[in-house]
Amino acid sequence: NAGVTQTPKFQVLKTGQSMTLQCAQDMNHEYMSWYRQDPGMGLRLIHYSVGAGITDQGEVPNGYNVSRSTTEDFPLRLLSAAPSQTSVYFCASSYSWDTVEKLFFGSGTQLSVL
Amino acid sequence: SQQGEEDPQALSIQEGENATMNCSYKTSINNLQWYRQNSGRGLVHLILIRSNEREKHSGRLRVTLDTSKKSSSLLITASRAADTASYFCATDTVQGAQKLVFGQGTRLTINP
């Protein structure tokens, strides 16, 4: 099993550009989520999904969109990139959706917005 | 806002010594989890302790939970160089079980 796969690993954007960070899992997990990690801030939840067609906001959702058309995929869209979105982004999934236990993380996407 | 706060922020010990990290949280939880992150990598789940449990062991890891003090500790015994990493606690809340919130982490360095 590949687990949780994130692409790309690195990305540089100019302010105002849009892009999509891809996340796919092959473990048939119902729960998927996106976090951003900034120095000294730990990980902060952006959006999450408890199943196909169901998404909800986390702590820092502004400037990001998500959709969940299949169980496997959970892309994160930056609508108009800003320097404040420079961060490392992690996708994570879990088998359980009612209480989140044992998250499996991808290897991350390092994003720089100039 | 951060649900979990960890201390110390950084810890440096000699190989073979024990390492203890602490996590405090603010609201009632269903469970508390600990994760490890090696430099430049994603987080890896270590151990989960439920709100009705007081202590849990997994190999060289020992986790305690004190719900009256809203705090947890992670003990790594007989540390090894490979334990060098950042360690994060993560909690849900009774009101938001799907929103796992991470602390800022403890950076652990094991010196040979």
mmCIF file of C-alpha atoms in Angstrom:
data_model
loop_
_atom_site.group_PDB
_atom_site.id
_atom_site.type_symbol
_atom_site.label_atom_id
_atom_site.label_comp_id
_atom_site.label_asym_id
_atom_site.label_seq_id
_atom_site.Cartn_x
_atom_site.Cartn_y
_atom_site.Cartn_z
ATOM 1 C CA ASN A 1 0.000 0.000 0.000
ATOM 2 C CA ALA A 2 1.199 3.509 -0.857
ATOM 3 C CA GLY A 3 -0.697 5.080 2.072
ATOM 4 C CA VAL A 4 -1.253 8.823 1.657
ATOM 5 C CA THR A 5 0.307 10.374 -1.439
ATOM 6 C CA GLN A 6 0.735 14.104 -1.851
ATOM 7 C CA THR A 7 1.834 15.961 -4.968
ATOM 8 C CA PRO A 8 3.749 18.084 -5.660
ATOM 9 C CA LYS A 9 6.486 17.963 -3.007
ATOM 10 C CA PHE A 10 7.619 21.514 -3.718
ATOM 11 C CA GLN A 11 5.874 24.463 -5.379
ATOM 12 C CA VAL A 12 6.670 28.126 -5.896
ATOM 13 C CA LEU A 13 3.828 30.465 -6.783
ATOM 14 C CA LYS A 14 3.507 34.145 -7.466
ATOM 15 C CA THR A 15 0.988 36.180 -5.515
ATOM 16 C CA GLY A 16 -2.448 35.842 -7.081
ATOM 17 C CA GLN A 17 -1.830 32.527 -8.803
ATOM 18 C CA SER A 18 -4.060 29.566 -8.110
ATOM 19 C CA MET A 19 -3.123 25.939 -7.765
ATOM 20 C CA THR A 20 -4.325 22.592 -6.484
ATOM 21 C CA LEU A 21 -2.478 20.381 -4.027
ATOM 22 C CA GLN A 22 -3.305 16.757 -4.648
ATOM 23 C CA CYS A 23 -3.902 14.118 -1.983
ATOM 24 C CA ALA A 24 -4.819 10.485 -2.511
ATOM 25 C CA GLN A 25 -5.087 7.545 -0.119
ATOM 26 C CA ASP A 26 -5.475 3.864 -0.915
ATOM 27 C CA MET A 27 -6.580 2.645 2.516
ATOM 28 C CA ASN A 28 -10.334 3.189 2.027
ATOM 29 C CA HIS A 29 -10.332 5.782 4.801
ATOM 30 C CA GLU A 30 -13.507 7.769 5.320
ATOM 31 C CA TYR A 31 -11.814 10.713 7.054
ATOM 32 C CA MET A 32 -9.383 13.013 5.262
ATOM 33 C CA SER A 33 -7.952 16.354 6.277
ATOM 34 C CA TRP A 34 -5.550 19.119 5.353
ATOM 35 C CA TYR A 35 -3.173 20.806 7.793
ATOM 36 C CA ARG A 36 -0.641 23.543 7.392
ATOM 37 C CA GLN A 37 2.528 23.642 9.480
ATOM 38 C CA ASP A 38 4.285 26.901 10.231
ATOM 39 C CA PRO A 39 7.335 27.378 12.477
ATOM 40 C CA GLY A 40 6.304 27.737 16.111
ATOM 41 C CA MET A 41 2.618 27.198 15.274
ATOM 42 C CA GLY A 42 2.312 23.442 15.211
ATOM 43 C CA LEU A 43 -0.203 22.061 12.737
ATOM 44 C CA ARG A 44 -3.438 23.890 12.059
ATOM 45 C CA LEU A 45 -6.490 22.254 10.487
ATOM 46 C CA ILE A 46 -7.639 23.833 7.216
ATOM 47 C CA HIS A 47 -10.496 21.597 6.023
ATOM 48 C CA TYR A 48 -11.629 18.053 6.613
ATOM 49 C CA SER A 49 -14.008 15.493 5.145
ATOM 50 C CA VAL A 50 -15.858 12.585 6.757
ATOM 51 C CA GLY A 51 -16.784 10.958 3.463
ATOM 52 C CA ALA A 52 -17.395 11.527 -0.230
ATOM 53 C CA GLY A 53 -19.469 14.658 -0.768
ATOM 54 C CA ILE A 54 -19.036 15.888 2.832
ATOM 55 C CA THR A 55 -16.544 18.594 3.780
ATOM 56 C CA ASP A 56 -16.258 21.082 6.621
ATOM 57 C CA GLN A 57 -14.023 23.906 7.751
ATOM 58 C CA GLY A 58 -11.222 23.657 10.236
ATOM 59 C CA GLU A 59 -9.391 26.367 12.135
ATOM 60 C CA VAL A 60 -7.891 28.275 9.178
ATOM 61 C CA PRO A 61 -10.102 27.757 6.084
ATOM 62 C CA ASN A 62 -9.911 31.220 4.488
ATOM 63 C CA GLY A 63 -8.299 31.231 1.051
ATOM 64 C CA TYR A 64 -8.689 27.481 0.555
ATOM 65 C CA ASN A 65 -11.325 25.292 -1.075
ATOM 66 C CA VAL A 66 -11.788 21.540 -0.940
ATOM 67 C CA SER A 67 -14.036 18.941 -2.495
ATOM 68 C CA ARG A 68 -14.419 15.189 -2.016
ATOM 69 C CA SER A 69 -15.876 13.501 -5.059
ATOM 70 C CA THR A 70 -14.373 10.086 -4.260
ATOM 71 C CA THR A 71 -13.264 8.282 -1.101
ATOM 72 C CA GLU A 72 -9.669 8.242 -2.347
ATOM 73 C CA ASP A 73 -9.022 11.873 -3.317
ATOM 74 C CA PHE A 74 -9.141 15.130 -1.363
ATOM 75 C CA PRO A 75 -7.584 18.034 -3.293
ATOM 76 C CA LEU A 76 -6.867 21.412 -1.703
ATOM 77 C CA ARG A 77 -7.273 24.475 -3.896
ATOM 78 C CA LEU A 78 -5.612 27.812 -3.302
ATOM 79 C CA LEU A 79 -7.832 30.357 -5.000
ATOM 80 C CA SER A 80 -5.496 33.361 -5.127
ATOM 81 C CA ALA A 81 -2.177 32.672 -3.449
ATOM 82 C CA ALA A 82 -0.844 35.116 -0.867
ATOM 83 C CA PRO A 83 2.572 35.240 0.869
ATOM 84 C CA SER A 84 0.788 34.343 4.139
ATOM 85 C CA GLN A 85 0.039 30.936 2.599
ATOM 86 C CA THR A 86 3.736 30.074 2.443
ATOM 87 C CA SER A 87 3.838 26.928 4.549
ATOM 88 C CA VAL A 88 4.218 23.167 4.559
ATOM 89 C CA TYR A 89 0.928 21.424 3.826
ATOM 90 C CA PHE A 90 0.064 17.952 5.054
ATOM 91 C CA CYS A 91 -2.784 15.711 4.045
ATOM 92 C CA ALA A 92 -3.861 13.085 6.558
ATOM 93 C CA SER A 93 -6.460 10.333 6.655
ATOM 94 C CA SER A 94 -8.047 8.082 9.221
ATOM 95 C CA TYR A 95 -10.249 5.014 9.121
ATOM 96 C CA SER A 96 -12.622 6.378 11.754
ATOM 97 C CA TRP A 97 -14.658 9.500 11.059
ATOM 98 C CA ASP A 98 -16.754 9.856 14.218
ATOM 99 C CA THR A 99 -13.694 10.268 16.428
ATOM 100 C CA VAL A 100 -10.413 10.845 14.660
ATOM 101 C CA GLU A 101 -7.927 8.200 15.716
ATOM 102 C CA LYS A 102 -4.522 7.354 14.283
ATOM 103 C CA LEU A 103 -4.053 9.792 11.433
ATOM 104 C CA PHE A 104 -1.859 8.659 8.534
ATOM 105 C CA PHE A 105 0.085 11.567 7.061
ATOM 106 C CA GLY A 106 1.460 12.235 3.614
ATOM 107 C CA SER A 107 5.021 13.466 3.186
ATOM 108 C CA GLY A 108 3.991 17.084 2.732
ATOM 109 C CA THR A 109 4.062 19.855 0.145
ATOM 110 C CA GLN A 110 6.381 22.783 0.721
ATOM 111 C CA LEU A 111 4.753 25.859 -0.796
ATOM 112 C CA SER A 112 6.373 29.253 -1.252
ATOM 113 C CA VAL A 113 4.349 32.243 -2.405
ATOM 114 C CA LEU A 114 6.420 35.162 -3.655
ATOM 115 C CA SER B 1 -6.540 28.736 19.181
ATOM 116 C CA GLN B 2 -4.331 25.910 20.335
ATOM 117 C CA GLN B 3 -6.042 23.182 22.343
ATOM 118 C CA GLY B 4 -2.769 21.541 23.300
ATOM 119 C CA GLU B 5 0.314 23.214 24.679
ATOM 120 C CA GLU B 6 3.546 21.307 25.106
ATOM 121 C CA ASP B 7 6.616 21.763 27.183
ATOM 122 C CA PRO B 8 9.449 21.913 27.010
ATOM 123 C CA GLN B 9 9.733 23.367 23.514
ATOM 124 C CA ALA B 10 13.125 21.728 23.180
ATOM 125 C CA LEU B 11 14.877 18.950 25.075
ATOM 126 C CA SER B 12 18.409 17.655 24.670
ATOM 127 C CA ILE B 13 19.585 14.522 26.509
ATOM 128 C CA GLN B 14 22.263 11.845 26.300
ATOM 129 C CA GLU B 15 21.614 8.527 24.621
ATOM 130 C CA GLY B 16 20.301 6.012 27.116
ATOM 131 C CA GLU B 17 18.574 8.600 29.308
ATOM 132 C CA ASN B 18 14.823 8.946 29.626
ATOM 133 C CA ALA B 19 12.940 11.791 27.961
ATOM 134 C CA THR B 20 9.711 13.260 29.311
ATOM 135 C CA MET B 21 7.444 15.644 27.428
ATOM 136 C CA ASN B 22 4.277 17.229 28.696
ATOM 137 C CA CYS B 23 1.060 18.350 27.060
ATOM 138 C CA SER B 24 -1.713 20.462 28.547
ATOM 139 C CA TYR B 25 -5.108 21.086 26.997
ATOM 140 C CA LYS B 26 -8.092 23.305 27.693
ATOM 141 C CA THR B 27 -11.402 21.498 27.144
ATOM 142 C CA SER B 28 -12.851 18.025 27.655
ATOM 143 C CA ILE B 29 -11.563 15.422 25.249
ATOM 144 C CA ASN B 30 -12.450 11.997 23.910
ATOM 145 C CA ASN B 31 -8.845 10.977 23.442
ATOM 146 C CA LEU B 32 -5.296 12.311 23.296
ATOM 147 C CA GLN B 33 -2.710 11.152 20.795
ATOM 148 C CA TRP B 34 1.041 11.526 20.419
ATOM 149 C CA TYR B 35 2.812 11.799 17.065
ATOM 150 C CA ARG B 36 6.455 11.917 16.012
ATOM 151 C CA GLN B 37 7.859 13.956 13.134
ATOM 152 C CA ASN B 38 11.325 13.376 11.775
ATOM 153 C CA SER B 39 12.894 16.346 10.035
ATOM 154 C CA GLY B 40 11.300 17.017 6.658
ATOM 155 C CA ARG B 41 8.793 14.174 6.960
ATOM 156 C CA GLY B 42 5.125 13.685 7.758
ATOM 157 C CA LEU B 43 3.897 12.861 11.229
ATOM 158 C CA VAL B 44 3.699 9.290 12.453
ATOM 159 C CA HIS B 45 1.179 8.128 15.032
ATOM 160 C CA LEU B 46 2.750 6.758 18.225
ATOM 161 C CA ILE B 47 0.041 6.101 20.769
ATOM 162 C CA LEU B 48 -3.535 7.006 21.699
ATOM 163 C CA ILE B 49 -4.958 7.232 25.194
ATOM 164 C CA ARG B 50 -8.677 7.558 25.810
ATOM 165 C CA SER B 51 -10.223 9.920 28.345
ATOM 166 C CA ASN B 52 -11.177 7.006 30.631
ATOM 167 C CA GLU B 53 -7.609 5.649 30.680
ATOM 168 C CA ARG B 54 -4.838 6.836 33.006
ATOM 169 C CA GLU B 55 -1.763 5.135 31.606
ATOM 170 C CA LYS B 56 -0.744 3.295 28.476
ATOM 171 C CA HIS B 57 2.431 1.577 27.316
ATOM 172 C CA SER B 58 3.830 0.770 23.903
ATOM 173 C CA GLY B 59 7.350 -0.577 23.754
ATOM 174 C CA ARG B 60 9.627 2.124 25.228
ATOM 175 C CA LEU B 61 6.779 4.629 25.341
ATOM 176 C CA ARG B 62 4.671 5.373 28.388
ATOM 177 C CA VAL B 63 1.810 7.841 28.236
ATOM 178 C CA THR B 64 -0.152 9.146 31.186
ATOM 179 C CA LEU B 65 -3.343 11.184 31.189
ATOM 180 C CA ASP B 66 -4.712 13.259 34.055
ATOM 181 C CA THR B 67 -8.111 14.584 33.020
ATOM 182 C CA SER B 68 -8.518 16.510 36.290
ATOM 183 C CA LYS B 69 -5.408 18.547 35.437
ATOM 184 C CA LYS B 70 -6.046 18.398 31.689
ATOM 185 C CA SER B 71 -2.543 17.179 31.060
ATOM 186 C CA SER B 72 -0.628 14.278 29.577
ATOM 187 C CA SER B 73 2.976 13.183 29.564
ATOM 188 C CA LEU B 74 5.003 11.084 27.134
ATOM 189 C CA LEU B 75 7.978 9.194 28.527
ATOM 190 C CA ILE B 76 10.540 7.634 26.210
ATOM 191 C CA THR B 77 12.804 5.257 28.110
ATOM 192 C CA ALA B 78 16.372 4.298 27.191
ATOM 193 C CA SER B 79 16.534 6.888 24.419
ATOM 194 C CA ARG B 80 18.333 6.216 21.147
ATOM 195 C CA ALA B 81 19.758 8.520 18.499
ATOM 196 C CA ALA B 82 16.880 7.484 16.230
ATOM 197 C CA ASP B 83 14.432 9.045 18.712
ATOM 198 C CA THR B 84 15.680 12.493 17.663
ATOM 199 C CA ALA B 85 12.545 14.138 16.281
ATOM 200 C CA SER B 86 9.718 16.522 17.133
ATOM 201 C CA TYR B 87 6.882 15.138 19.221
ATOM 202 C CA PHE B 88 3.342 16.482 19.092
ATOM 203 C CA CYS B 89 0.287 15.871 21.202
ATOM 204 C CA ALA B 90 -3.096 16.037 19.509
ATOM 205 C CA THR B 91 -6.527 16.256 21.039
ATOM 206 C CA ASP B 92 -10.060 16.274 19.842
ATOM 207 C CA THR B 93 -12.825 17.908 21.837
ATOM 208 C CA VAL B 94 -16.150 16.575 23.000
ATOM 209 C CA GLN B 95 -17.788 19.270 20.858
ATOM 210 C CA GLY B 96 -15.645 18.693 17.780
ATOM 211 C CA ALA B 97 -14.527 15.084 17.595
ATOM 212 C CA GLN B 98 -13.578 15.426 13.925
ATOM 213 C CA LYS B 99 -11.272 18.391 14.507
ATOM 214 C CA LEU B 100 -7.974 17.101 15.806
ATOM 215 C CA VAL B 101 -5.869 19.929 17.222
ATOM 216 C CA PHE B 102 -2.095 19.688 17.541
ATOM 217 C CA GLY B 103 0.217 21.283 20.033
ATOM 218 C CA GLN B 104 3.298 23.216 18.997
ATOM 219 C CA GLY B 105 5.571 20.255 19.638
ATOM 220 C CA THR B 106 8.690 19.370 21.597
ATOM 221 C CA ARG B 107 11.945 19.142 19.698
ATOM 222 C CA LEU B 108 13.907 16.208 21.172
ATOM 223 C CA THR B 109 17.612 15.777 20.474
ATOM 224 C CA ILE B 110 19.428 12.639 21.580
ATOM 225 C CA ASN B 111 23.179 13.155 21.842
ATOM 226 C CA PRO B 112 25.435 10.121 21.268
#
